[in-house]
Short mmCIF file of C-alpha atoms in Angstrom, two decimals:
data_model
loop_
_atom_site.label_atom_id
_atom_site.label_comp_id
_atom_site.label_asym_id
_atom_site.label_seq_id
_atom_site.Cartn_x
_atom_site.Cartn_y
_atom_site.Cartn_z
CA MET A 857 44.25 45.66 -18.19
CA ASN A 858 43.06 45.93 -14.62
CA GLN A 859 40.05 43.81 -15.59
CA GLU A 860 42.28 41.01 -16.96
CA ARG A 861 44.47 41.17 -13.85
CA LEU A 862 41.43 40.83 -11.57
CA LEU A 863 40.22 37.84 -13.55
CA ARG A 864 43.64 36.16 -13.22
CA HIS A 865 43.61 36.78 -9.47
CA TYR A 866 40.11 35.38 -9.21
CA ALA A 867 41.01 32.28 -11.22
CA ALA A 868 44.08 31.69 -9.04
CA LEU A 869 41.97 32.02 -5.92
CA MET A 870 39.35 29.56 -7.20
CA GLU A 871 42.06 27.05 -8.05
CA ALA A 872 43.18 27.17 -4.41
CA VAL A 873 39.78 26.59 -2.74
CA PRO A 874 37.85 23.28 -2.69
CA GLN A 875 35.00 24.33 -4.96
CA SER A 876 34.27 24.96 -8.60
CA VAL A 877 32.43 27.82 -10.27
CA TRP A 878 30.26 26.99 -13.26
CA VAL A 879 27.85 28.64 -15.67
CA LEU A 880 24.75 27.12 -17.17
CA SER A 881 23.76 28.86 -20.40
CA ALA A 882 20.18 29.49 -21.44
CA ASP A 883 20.40 26.55 -23.87
CA GLY A 884 21.55 24.14 -21.10
CA VAL A 885 25.30 23.99 -21.76
CA VAL A 886 27.42 23.79 -18.59
CA THR A 887 30.76 25.63 -18.68
CA LEU A 888 33.36 25.42 -15.90
CA LEU A 889 34.80 28.85 -15.16
CA ALA A 890 37.33 28.05 -12.47
CA GLY A 891 38.20 25.76 -9.61
CA SER A 892 39.97 22.44 -9.48
CA GLY A 893 38.84 21.35 -6.04
CA ILE A 894 36.34 18.68 -7.07
CA ARG A 895 35.93 18.77 -10.82
CA GLU A 896 38.41 15.95 -11.50
CA ARG A 897 36.63 13.69 -9.00
CA LEU A 898 33.08 14.02 -10.31
CA TRP A 899 31.59 12.16 -13.25
CA HIS A 900 30.07 14.21 -16.05
CA PRO A 901 28.11 13.05 -19.11
CA ASP A 902 29.68 12.84 -22.54
CA GLY A 903 28.28 14.45 -25.62
CA GLY A 904 24.64 15.43 -25.46
CA ALA A 905 23.79 13.33 -22.38
CA SER A 906 21.89 15.10 -19.59
CA TRP A 907 23.89 16.28 -16.60
CA MET A 908 21.04 14.87 -14.44
CA GLU A 909 22.55 11.43 -15.14
CA ALA A 910 25.40 12.39 -12.82
CA LEU A 911 23.01 12.53 -9.87
CA HIS A 912 22.08 9.68 -7.57
CA PRO A 913 18.87 7.97 -8.76
CA LYS A 914 17.09 8.82 -5.49
CA ASP A 915 17.95 12.53 -5.91
CA ARG A 916 16.91 13.07 -9.52
CA ASP A 917 13.18 13.55 -8.95
CA TRP A 918 13.32 15.96 -6.02
CA PHE A 919 16.31 17.86 -7.41
CA GLY A 920 14.60 18.14 -10.78
CA ARG A 921 11.52 19.60 -9.12
CA ALA A 922 13.64 22.04 -7.10
CA TRP A 923 15.55 23.12 -10.21
CA ARG A 924 12.41 23.65 -12.29
CA ARG A 925 10.83 25.70 -9.51
CA ALA A 926 13.96 27.87 -9.18
CA ALA A 927 14.11 28.34 -12.98
CA LYS A 928 10.42 29.26 -13.20
CA GLU A 929 10.55 31.70 -10.30
CA ARG A 930 14.13 32.89 -11.08
CA THR A 931 15.16 32.39 -7.47
CA PRO A 932 18.52 31.13 -6.13
CA LEU A 933 19.01 27.45 -5.38
CA ASP A 934 21.00 26.18 -2.38
CA THR A 935 20.98 22.44 -1.72
CA VAL A 936 23.04 19.29 -1.24
CA VAL A 937 22.81 16.49 -3.80
CA ARG A 938 24.69 13.24 -4.46
CA VAL A 939 26.87 13.24 -7.59
CA ARG A 940 28.52 10.23 -9.21
CA LEU A 941 32.29 9.83 -8.84
CA LYS A 942 34.45 9.63 -11.93
CA SER A 943 36.75 6.95 -10.50
CA ALA A 944 33.87 4.73 -9.32
CA PRO A 945 30.63 5.34 -11.25
CA ASP A 946 28.66 3.22 -8.79
CA ARG A 947 29.69 5.50 -5.91
CA PHE A 948 28.43 8.98 -5.10
CA ARG A 949 29.51 11.98 -3.06
CA HIS A 950 27.45 14.74 -1.48
CA ILE A 951 28.02 18.06 -3.19
CA LYS A 952 26.67 21.45 -2.11
CA ILE A 953 25.21 23.30 -5.07
CA ILE A 954 24.58 27.05 -4.96
CA ALA A 955 23.16 28.65 -8.10
CA ALA A 956 21.84 32.13 -8.90
CA PRO A 957 20.05 33.42 -12.04
CA VAL A 958 21.78 36.10 -14.14
CA PRO A 959 19.47 37.71 -16.78
CA ASP A 960 21.14 39.28 -19.82
CA GLU A 961 20.06 42.39 -21.74
CA GLY A 962 17.62 40.38 -23.84
CA GLY A 963 15.87 38.80 -20.84
CA ALA A 964 17.41 35.34 -21.26
CA VAL A 965 18.70 33.78 -18.06
CA GLU A 966 22.03 32.16 -17.43
CA TRP A 967 22.90 30.52 -14.10
CA VAL A 968 26.15 30.95 -12.26
CA GLY A 969 26.93 28.70 -9.35
CA THR A 970 29.41 26.89 -7.16
CA ALA A 971 29.91 23.23 -6.35
CA SER A 972 31.74 22.26 -3.17
CA ASP A 973 32.33 19.00 -1.33
CA ALA A 974 29.78 18.46 1.46
CA GLU A 975 30.33 14.78 2.22
CA ASP A 976 31.83 15.13 5.70
CA HIS A 977 29.34 17.79 6.75
CA TRP A 978 26.38 15.74 5.42
CA ARG A 979 27.50 12.58 7.20
CA LEU A 980 27.96 14.44 10.46
CA ARG A 981 24.48 15.96 10.22
CA MET A 982 22.90 12.66 9.11
CA ARG A 983 24.60 10.80 11.94
CA GLU A 984 23.26 13.34 14.45
CA LYS A 985 19.79 13.12 12.91
CA LEU A 986 19.60 9.32 12.90
CA LEU A 987 21.06 8.91 16.37
CA ALA A 988 18.54 11.46 17.63
CA ARG A 989 15.79 9.33 16.08
CA MET A 990 17.23 6.24 17.70
CA ALA A 991 17.31 8.03 21.04
CA ALA A 992 13.52 7.99 20.77
CA VAL A 993 13.49 4.18 20.64
CA PRO A 994 11.70 3.41 23.89
CA ALA A 995 12.40 0.86 26.54
CA ALA A 996 9.24 -0.56 25.04
CA HIS A 997 6.59 -2.82 26.46
CA ASN A 998 7.54 -5.25 23.70
CA LEU A 999 10.36 -5.69 21.25
CA SER A 1000 8.24 -5.04 18.17
CA GLU A 1001 7.58 -1.48 19.38
CA ALA A 1002 11.31 -0.81 19.73
CA PHE A 1003 12.02 -2.45 16.35
CA LEU A 1004 9.34 -0.35 14.65
CA THR A 1005 10.94 2.92 15.77
CA ALA A 1006 14.37 1.69 14.72
CA ALA A 1007 13.19 0.56 11.27
CA ALA A 1008 11.51 3.91 10.62
CA ALA A 1009 14.70 5.77 11.55
CA VAL A 1010 16.72 4.70 8.49
CA VAL A 1011 14.06 4.53 5.73
CA PRO A 1012 14.45 6.04 3.19
CA GLU A 1013 17.68 7.96 3.92
CA LEU A 1014 20.02 4.97 4.22
CA ALA A 1015 17.92 2.04 3.00
CA ASP A 1016 14.82 1.25 0.98
CA ALA A 1017 13.69 -1.61 3.21
CA VAL A 1018 14.45 -2.69 6.76
CA ALA A 1019 13.40 -5.83 8.62
CA ILE A 1020 14.54 -6.44 12.19
CA PHE A 1021 14.64 -9.87 13.81
CA HIS A 1022 14.84 -10.89 17.44
CA VAL A 1023 17.50 -13.53 18.10
CA ARG A 1024 16.29 -15.38 21.16
CA GLY A 1025 16.86 -18.56 23.10
CA GLU A 1026 19.94 -20.36 24.24
CA PRO A 1027 22.30 -22.55 22.18
CA GLY A 1028 21.13 -26.09 21.93
CA PRO A 1029 21.15 -29.18 19.74
CA GLY A 1030 19.21 -28.77 16.55
CA THR A 1031 18.55 -25.05 16.91
CA GLY A 1032 20.63 -24.25 13.84
CA LEU A 1033 21.68 -21.02 15.52
CA PRO A 1034 24.58 -20.39 17.85
CA GLY A 1035 22.39 -18.00 19.80
CA GLY A 1036 19.12 -19.92 19.75
CA ALA A 1037 16.22 -19.28 17.43
CA ALA A 1038 15.78 -16.16 15.34
CA VAL A 1039 12.31 -15.00 14.48
CA PRO A 1040 11.12 -11.93 12.61
CA ALA A 1041 9.46 -9.17 14.51
CA PRO A 1042 5.79 -8.64 13.64
CA THR A 1043 5.08 -6.85 10.37
CA GLY A 1044 4.86 -3.52 12.18
CA SER A 1045 8.65 -3.72 12.65
CA VAL A 1046 9.30 -3.69 8.91
CA GLY A 1047 10.15 -0.39 7.25
CA LEU A 1048 9.53 0.00 3.51
CA ALA A 1049 9.98 2.89 1.12
CA PRO A 1050 6.80 3.71 -0.85
CA GLY A 1051 6.10 1.50 -3.82
CA LEU A 1052 8.00 -1.58 -2.71
CA PRO A 1053 6.36 -5.02 -2.56
CA SER A 1054 5.21 -6.19 0.85
CA LEU A 1055 7.76 -7.91 3.08
CA HIS A 1056 5.20 -9.94 5.03
CA PRO A 1057 4.21 -12.48 6.02
CA LEU A 1058 7.62 -13.28 7.42
CA ASP A 1059 8.05 -16.91 8.37
CA GLY A 1060 9.70 -18.28 11.48
CA ASP A 1061 13.04 -18.87 9.78
CA ILE A 1062 15.65 -16.16 9.43
CA LEU A 1063 14.65 -14.38 6.26
CA TRP A 1064 18.19 -14.23 4.90
CA GLY A 1065 19.24 -17.86 5.50
CA GLU A 1066 22.79 -19.05 6.13
CA ALA A 1067 24.32 -15.63 5.61
CA SER A 1068 22.56 -14.43 8.77
CA LEU A 1069 23.85 -17.35 10.81
CA ARG A 1070 27.41 -16.34 10.08
CA VAL A 1071 26.72 -12.70 10.98
CA ILE A 1072 25.10 -13.67 14.29
CA GLU A 1073 27.96 -15.99 15.16
CA SER A 1074 30.74 -13.57 14.19
CA GLN A 1075 28.87 -10.44 15.39
CA GLU A 1076 30.26 -8.63 12.35
CA ALA A 1077 28.20 -6.82 9.72
CA ARG A 1078 28.13 -8.18 6.19
CA LEU A 1079 27.14 -6.56 2.91
CA LEU A 1080 25.87 -8.66 0.00
CA THR A 1081 25.82 -6.86 -3.37
CA PHE A 1082 24.53 -8.08 -6.72
CA PRO A 1083 23.11 -6.80 -10.03
CA PRO A 1084 19.59 -5.31 -9.80
CA GLY A 1085 17.06 -8.08 -9.13
CA GLU A 1086 19.66 -10.87 -9.36
CA PRO A 1087 20.41 -11.96 -5.77
CA PRO A 1088 22.55 -15.04 -5.22
CA GLU A 1089 20.55 -18.12 -4.29
CA ASP A 1090 23.26 -19.58 -2.08
CA GLY A 1091 22.96 -18.43 1.53
CA LEU A 1092 19.56 -16.78 1.12
CA SER A 1093 16.15 -18.27 1.80
CA ASP A 1094 13.74 -18.87 -1.09
CA ALA A 1095 11.36 -16.24 0.29
CA ALA A 1096 14.18 -13.69 0.41
CA VAL A 1097 15.28 -14.40 -3.16
CA ARG A 1098 11.73 -14.01 -4.48
CA TRP A 1099 11.24 -10.69 -2.72
CA LEU A 1100 14.66 -9.32 -3.73
CA ARG A 1101 13.94 -10.12 -7.37
CA LYS A 1102 10.55 -8.45 -7.24
CA ALA A 1103 12.02 -5.33 -5.58
CA ARG A 1104 14.95 -5.15 -8.04
CA ALA A 1105 17.27 -5.15 -5.03
CA THR A 1106 20.97 -4.47 -5.37
CA SER A 1107 22.21 -5.22 -1.87
CA VAL A 1108 21.41 -6.66 1.54
CA ALA A 1109 23.27 -5.46 4.63
CA LEU A 1110 23.15 -7.74 7.69
CA LEU A 1111 23.89 -5.91 10.94
CA PRO A 1112 23.93 -7.60 14.36
CA VAL A 1113 22.81 -5.70 17.45
CA VAL A 1114 25.00 -6.84 20.34
CA VAL A 1115 23.94 -6.57 23.98
CA ASP A 1116 26.24 -7.79 26.75
CA GLY A 1117 28.35 -9.79 24.31
CA ARG A 1118 25.44 -11.55 22.58
CA ALA A 1119 23.72 -10.77 19.28
CA VAL A 1120 20.13 -10.21 20.41
CA ALA A 1121 18.80 -8.72 17.18
CA LEU A 1122 19.59 -8.78 13.48
CA ALA A 1123 18.81 -5.76 11.32
CA THR A 1124 18.62 -6.33 7.57
CA THR A 1125 18.64 -3.34 5.24
CA THR A 1126 18.12 -3.48 1.50
CA THR A 1127 18.65 -1.12 -1.42
CA CYS A 1128 16.01 -1.64 -4.10
CA ARG A 1129 14.75 -0.52 -7.51
CA GLY A 1130 18.28 -0.48 -8.92
CA ASN A 1131 19.58 2.03 -6.35
CA PRO A 1132 23.31 1.76 -5.63
CA PRO A 1133 24.40 -0.31 -2.60
CA PRO A 1134 25.69 1.51 0.48
CA ASP A 1135 29.40 2.30 0.56
CA GLU A 1136 31.67 1.61 3.53
CA ALA A 1137 30.81 4.95 5.13
CA ASP A 1138 27.07 4.21 4.79
CA LEU A 1139 27.59 0.76 6.26
CA GLN A 1140 29.48 2.16 9.23
CA LEU A 1141 26.68 4.66 9.85
CA LEU A 1142 24.14 1.84 9.73
CA ARG A 1143 26.25 -0.13 12.25
CA ASP A 1144 26.32 2.84 14.59
CA VAL A 1145 22.60 3.53 14.23
CA PHE A 1146 21.45 0.00 14.95
CA GLN A 1147 23.93 -0.55 17.74
CA GLN A 1148 22.27 2.46 19.37
CA MET A 1149 19.36 0.05 19.95
CA SER A 1150 21.39 -1.93 22.47
CA GLY A 1151 20.43 0.19 25.48
CA PRO A 1152 16.66 0.24 24.84
CA LEU A 1153 16.75 -3.44 23.89
CA ARG A 1154 18.47 -4.35 27.15
CA ARG A 1155 15.78 -2.48 29.10
CA THR A 1156 13.00 -3.92 26.97
CA MET A 1157 14.24 -7.47 27.50
CA GLU A 1158 14.48 -6.84 31.23
CA LEU A 1159 10.89 -5.58 31.25
CA GLN A 1160 9.82 -8.57 29.14
CA SER A 1161 11.55 -10.94 31.54
CA ILE A 1162 9.80 -9.35 34.52
CA ARG A 1163 6.47 -9.58 32.73
CA ASP A 1164 7.05 -13.21 31.79
CA ARG A 1165 7.79 -14.09 35.41
CA ALA A 1166 4.73 -12.16 36.57
CA LEU A 1167 2.57 -13.95 34.01
CA ALA A 1168 3.96 -17.28 35.16
CA LEU A 1169 3.05 -16.30 38.73
CA GLN A 1170 -0.42 -15.23 37.64
CA GLN A 1171 -1.07 -18.35 35.62
CA SER A 1172 0.14 -20.54 38.48
CA PHE A 1173 -3.07 -19.56 40.25
CA LEU A 1174 -5.14 -20.54 37.21
CA THR A 1175 -4.93 -24.28 37.64
CA PRO A 1176 -7.00 -26.65 35.46
CA PRO A 1177 -10.58 -26.56 36.78
CA GLN A 1178 -11.77 -29.53 38.79
CA THR A 1179 -14.94 -31.26 37.61
CA VAL A 1180 -17.51 -33.86 38.58
CA ASP A 1181 -19.08 -36.69 36.63
CA GLY A 1182 -21.79 -35.46 34.30
CA LEU A 1183 -20.20 -32.04 33.61
CA THR A 1184 -17.63 -31.02 31.02
CA ILE A 1185 -15.70 -27.96 32.18
CA THR A 1186 -12.98 -26.04 30.34
CA ALA A 1187 -11.32 -22.67 30.84
CA LEU A 1188 -8.76 -20.31 29.36
CA TYR A 1189 -6.91 -17.17 30.32
CA HIS A 1190 -5.49 -14.77 27.71
CA PRO A 1191 -3.41 -11.71 28.70
CA ALA A 1192 -3.94 -8.41 26.94
CA ASP A 1193 -2.24 -8.22 23.54
CA SER A 1194 -2.32 -4.42 23.20
CA ALA A 1195 0.33 -3.80 25.88
CA ALA A 1196 2.82 -5.71 27.95
CA GLU A 1197 0.55 -5.86 30.99
CA ILE A 1198 -0.64 -8.45 33.41
CA GLY A 1199 -3.93 -8.17 35.21
CA GLY A 1200 -6.36 -9.42 37.78
CA ASP A 1201 -8.65 -11.75 35.82
CA TRP A 1202 -9.14 -15.26 37.19
CA TYR A 1203 -11.33 -18.34 37.06
CA ASP A 1204 -11.67 -21.31 39.40
CA ALA A 1205 -13.67 -24.51 39.84
CA VAL A 1206 -13.33 -26.66 42.94
CA ARG A 1207 -15.13 -29.92 43.73
CA LEU A 1208 -17.16 -29.68 46.95
CA CYS A 1209 -18.32 -33.29 46.96
CA THR A 1210 -19.17 -36.05 44.48
CA ASP A 1211 -22.21 -34.19 43.14
CA ALA A 1212 -21.38 -30.52 43.75
CA LEU A 1213 -18.96 -27.98 42.39
CA ALA A 1214 -18.12 -24.35 43.24
CA LEU A 1215 -17.27 -22.19 40.24
CA SER A 1216 -16.11 -18.57 40.16
CA ILE A 1217 -14.78 -15.98 37.75
CA GLY A 1218 -13.63 -12.50 38.61
CA ASP A 1219 -11.67 -9.39 37.77
CA ILE A 1220 -9.61 -7.13 40.04
CA ALA A 1221 -9.11 -3.57 38.80
CA GLY A 1222 -5.60 -2.91 37.52
CA HIS A 1223 -3.00 -4.13 35.05
CA ASP A 1224 0.16 -4.62 37.04
CA LEU A 1225 1.93 -6.94 39.41
CA ASP A 1226 -0.14 -5.64 42.34
CA ALA A 1227 -3.36 -6.64 40.56
CA ALA A 1228 -1.98 -10.09 39.75
CA THR A 1229 -0.83 -10.79 43.31
CA ALA A 1230 -4.11 -9.46 44.72
CA MET A 1231 -5.94 -11.79 42.33
CA GLY A 1232 -3.99 -14.71 43.76
CA ARG A 1233 -4.94 -13.79 47.32
CA VAL A 1234 -8.64 -13.22 46.55
CA ASN A 1235 -8.91 -16.38 44.47
CA SER A 1236 -7.34 -18.43 47.26
CA LEU A 1237 -9.63 -16.86 49.88
CA LEU A 1238 -12.75 -17.54 47.82
CA ARG A 1239 -11.71 -21.11 47.12
CA GLY A 1240 -11.13 -21.73 50.84
CA LEU A 1241 -14.44 -20.13 51.84
CA ALA A 1242 -16.34 -22.10 49.20
CA TYR A 1243 -14.84 -25.40 50.26
CA ASP A 1244 -15.36 -24.63 53.94
CA SER A 1245 -18.99 -23.61 53.37
CA GLY A 1246 -19.78 -26.81 51.49
CA PRO A 1247 -22.36 -27.63 48.81
CA ALA A 1248 -25.31 -26.34 50.84
CA ALA A 1249 -23.95 -22.80 51.14
CA ASN A 1250 -25.49 -19.81 49.39
CA PRO A 1251 -23.05 -18.04 47.07
CA ALA A 1252 -24.37 -14.67 48.25
CA THR A 1253 -23.33 -15.51 51.81
CA THR A 1254 -19.92 -16.69 50.64
CA LEU A 1255 -19.33 -13.46 48.69
CA SER A 1256 -20.43 -11.37 51.70
CA ARG A 1257 -17.88 -13.17 53.87
CA LEU A 1258 -15.21 -12.66 51.23
CA ASP A 1259 -16.09 -8.95 50.97
CA ARG A 1260 -15.69 -8.45 54.73
CA ILE A 1261 -12.33 -10.25 54.82
CA VAL A 1262 -10.86 -8.45 51.82
CA GLN A 1263 -11.93 -5.03 53.10
CA ALA A 1264 -10.54 -5.80 56.57
CA LEU A 1265 -7.20 -6.72 54.98
CA ASP A 1266 -7.08 -3.47 52.93
CA GLY A 1267 -7.58 -5.37 49.72
CA PRO A 1268 -8.02 -4.06 46.16
CA SER A 1269 -10.18 -1.04 45.44
CA MET A 1270 -12.76 -3.00 43.45
CA ILE A 1271 -13.48 -6.63 42.58
CA THR A 1272 -16.17 -7.97 40.26
CA VAL A 1273 -16.98 -11.64 40.59
CA VAL A 1274 -19.59 -14.29 39.88
CA HIS A 1275 -19.62 -17.17 42.35
CA ALA A 1276 -21.79 -20.22 41.68
CA VAL A 1277 -22.54 -23.56 43.32
CA ILE A 1278 -23.66 -26.36 40.96
CA ARG A 1279 -25.49 -29.29 42.59
CA ARG A 1280 -26.89 -32.42 40.97
CA LEU A 1281 -30.69 -32.84 41.26
CA ALA A 1282 -30.99 -35.88 38.97
CA PRO A 1283 -28.57 -37.83 36.76
CA THR A 1284 -28.73 -35.18 33.99
CA ILE A 1285 -30.24 -32.20 35.84
CA TRP A 1286 -28.19 -29.63 37.75
CA ARG A 1287 -29.32 -26.76 39.98
CA ILE A 1288 -27.19 -23.64 39.77
CA THR A 1289 -27.22 -20.95 42.46
CA LEU A 1290 -25.08 -17.92 41.80
CA SER A 1291 -24.39 -14.45 43.10
CA ASN A 1292 -23.14 -11.69 40.83
CA ALA A 1293 -21.05 -8.86 42.31
CA GLY A 1294 -20.94 -6.31 39.47
CA HIS A 1295 -19.71 -8.79 36.86
CA PRO A 1296 -20.92 -9.40 33.28
CA PRO A 1297 -23.81 -11.90 33.34
CA PRO A 1298 -23.17 -15.58 32.54
CA LEU A 1299 -24.62 -16.81 29.24
CA LEU A 1300 -26.85 -19.90 29.21
CA ILE A 1301 -27.43 -21.78 25.92
CA PRO A 1302 -30.13 -24.42 26.51
CA ARG A 1303 -30.13 -27.41 24.21
CA ASP A 1304 -33.72 -26.80 23.07
CA ALA A 1305 -34.45 -23.13 23.84
CA PRO A 1306 -33.09 -19.69 22.88
CA PRO A 1307 -29.94 -18.58 24.71
CA ARG A 1308 -30.24 -16.03 27.49
CA TYR A 1309 -28.13 -14.10 29.96
CA LEU A 1310 -28.64 -14.89 33.63
CA HIS A 1311 -29.86 -11.48 34.74
CA ASP A 1312 -31.94 -11.16 37.87
CA LEU A 1313 -35.03 -8.95 37.81
CA THR A 1314 -32.72 -6.21 39.13
CA ALA A 1315 -29.20 -5.25 38.22
CA PRO A 1316 -26.29 -7.30 39.64
CA ASP A 1317 -25.16 -6.53 43.17
CA PRO A 1318 -22.35 -3.97 43.53
CA PRO A 1319 -18.74 -5.16 43.23
CA LEU A 1320 -16.77 -6.15 46.30
CA CYS A 1321 -14.88 -3.53 48.28
CA VAL A 1322 -17.21 -0.63 47.45
CA THR A 1323 -19.67 -0.67 50.36
CA ASP A 1324 -20.18 -2.13 53.83
CA ALA A 1325 -23.02 -4.20 55.30
CA LEU A 1326 -24.54 -5.10 51.93
CA THR A 1327 -27.11 -7.89 51.70
CA ARG A 1328 -26.21 -9.81 48.57
CA THR A 1329 -28.67 -11.87 46.51
CA ASP A 1330 -28.73 -15.29 44.89
CA LEU A 1331 -30.05 -16.24 41.46
CA HIS A 1332 -31.27 -19.77 40.73
CA THR A 1333 -31.52 -21.71 37.49
CA VAL A 1334 -31.42 -25.29 36.23
CA ILE A 1335 -29.42 -26.85 33.40
CA ARG A 1336 -30.04 -30.20 31.74
CA GLU A 1337 -28.16 -32.54 29.47
CA GLY A 1338 -26.82 -30.63 26.46
CA ASP A 1339 -27.11 -27.17 28.06
CA THR A 1340 -24.05 -24.93 28.08
CA LEU A 1341 -23.20 -22.15 30.54
CA VAL A 1342 -20.41 -19.65 29.83
CA PHE A 1343 -18.77 -17.36 32.43
CA TYR A 1344 -16.35 -14.67 31.20
CA THR A 1345 -14.61 -11.42 32.17
CA ASP A 1346 -15.33 -8.04 30.59
CA GLY A 1347 -12.34 -8.22 28.24
CA LEU A 1348 -14.40 -10.58 26.09
CA VAL A 1349 -17.17 -8.04 25.43
CA GLU A 1350 -15.84 -4.55 26.12
CA THR A 1351 -14.35 -2.71 23.13
CA PRO A 1352 -13.69 1.07 23.16
CA GLY A 1353 -16.30 2.91 21.13
CA THR A 1354 -18.69 -0.06 21.04
CA ASP A 1355 -21.99 -0.29 22.90
CA ILE A 1356 -21.83 -3.04 25.52
CA GLY A 1357 -25.34 -4.17 24.64
CA ASP A 1358 -24.31 -4.75 21.03
CA SER A 1359 -21.22 -6.67 22.17
CA LEU A 1360 -23.32 -8.91 24.44
CA GLU A 1361 -25.72 -9.63 21.61
CA ARG A 1362 -22.84 -10.58 19.29
CA LEU A 1363 -21.44 -12.88 21.96
CA ARG A 1364 -24.85 -14.53 22.39
CA GLU A 1365 -25.26 -15.11 18.66
CA ARG A 1366 -21.70 -16.35 18.19
CA THR A 1367 -21.86 -18.75 21.13
CA GLU A 1368 -25.23 -20.15 20.09
CA ALA A 1369 -23.98 -20.80 16.55
CA LEU A 1370 -20.93 -22.66 17.84
CA VAL A 1371 -22.95 -24.75 20.31
CA ARG A 1372 -25.57 -25.63 17.70
CA ALA A 1373 -22.77 -26.65 15.32
CA GLY A 1374 -21.52 -29.14 17.89
CA VAL A 1375 -18.15 -27.47 18.39
CA PRO A 1376 -16.31 -29.06 21.37
CA LEU A 1377 -16.33 -26.89 24.47
CA ALA A 1378 -12.55 -26.32 24.55
CA THR A 1379 -12.60 -25.19 20.92
CA LEU A 1380 -15.71 -23.10 21.46
CA ILE A 1381 -14.22 -20.83 24.11
CA ARG A 1382 -11.10 -20.25 22.00
CA LYS A 1383 -13.27 -19.24 19.06
CA LEU A 1384 -15.04 -16.67 21.24
CA LEU A 1385 -11.85 -14.61 21.61
CA PRO A 1386 -11.96 -11.35 19.61
CA PRO A 1387 -9.34 -10.70 16.90
CA VAL A 1388 -5.87 -10.00 18.25
CA GLN A 1389 -5.98 -6.34 17.20
CA ASN A 1390 -9.15 -5.82 19.26
CA ARG A 1391 -7.90 -7.34 22.52
CA ARG A 1392 -7.44 -4.42 24.90
CA ASP A 1393 -7.83 -6.27 28.18
CA ASP A 1394 -7.16 -9.60 29.83
CA ILE A 1395 -9.75 -12.28 29.12
CA ALA A 1396 -10.76 -15.22 31.27
CA VAL A 1397 -13.45 -17.70 30.26
CA ILE A 1398 -14.78 -20.79 32.01
CA ALA A 1399 -17.62 -22.85 30.55
CA LEU A 1400 -19.48 -25.97 31.55
CA GLN A 1401 -21.77 -28.34 29.68
CA ALA A 1402 -24.13 -30.93 31.16
CA ARG A 1403 -23.82 -34.38 29.60
CA SER A 1404 -24.88 -37.96 30.15
CA GLU A 1405 -22.59 -39.89 32.41
CA PRO A 1406 -20.50 -42.54 30.64
#
């Protein structure tokens, strides 16, 4: 009698608390013992269907592995899993499952456990976790770095795929966007769950078409849902529709990131492979997570603006090179792609008279605004000294004068430079005198002879600003019609982990092949640039080619 009374008390208690107690028999039959807290709200299979069907598709594999391990080892199980709701089978709720094995006299094992609602607790913990990840989004050197961290923060917990776009520019006729142009971040800013088809290459249009325009204009998130792999064609770009079909997507969430009243980024998240779309609580969490980007994005855009202005200042010193009749001269400057830095590389060519030209290329140590402004001063000084010295001057003397001035003015710690004077000897013959202060050697490709670097019998003179009272040396050579001479900074040939001798040999072979193929000089120097992923430093190149006068 006491036993029955205790059981009634226990059942009454379980009816009053928000959890259910259940038993799983050795043959897999689930029996509810007591508790009405959540049992009416959760879906359960009919007939002989597996209770695993009640779980969220993303949870079935890992929960199945955890359950099999607990059953094999006869150890308790304590976890949180998403279970389908009875009132809305396409919606799920986080449930905390605790189960313990109970062996009977014959050695067979039953399981007794509890199921309690964990939705609020899970969302609080997930919110803290994701916002902590977003706190790691840096005030990055570039937007793609910030976008990459943000995309990784929500995959795979809240989305199967994330692509983040930068909305840039100002409103204007024909932009098609109230906020300017929207372009996708580089492919590194795309987050994908394993096994999904690639999201790149992303084109210059907004991936999600007209639907994104409305989100950017209204600054309100929007969720598009559809049957697995059957996205609507209206409002989405063709590329988006193809990818969504291939990924068996079920939803696309479009979430603006607003900074100072303007949508500066658009985050797109997708559920794929038939997984259920996010519910309103998921969508609100996504809004909060991506809006957390606003602070780092503001700082990143400020840094980018400063860098852009500094680059404009730097490139203002790199004016188109002057030339003389009988010479084709072209030049380029390319900032480092591996970081948002500016530097001290420069080139210059100034006409000294009708038949003479001063040409220089150099590199000031550093990758910051100080290096860029110092470059401007040194370049201007060298140009003035070269013009003042005239076509008869020795480059070694000009560099010695420059060295004394720069050191007297507390200039940069180190400058490498090649300074050359090119004088006409005959209609198609030019004499070149140059002095090399610690710089990579110019490359000469004669029309009818093997290419060679212009090394002296000894190593180049030391860079500027490293020693006093140095006697610098000149090197002399001659070029004729069809010969090509290439000056460059070390960013063209220096790659971490690569022998400089091997890099110089590759440059020699590559340049010779392009010259022999008749590639125009302007195209040639562009083709000499290493792949984007290998550009660790600024690069400046200036090249000249002797030709017949018109």
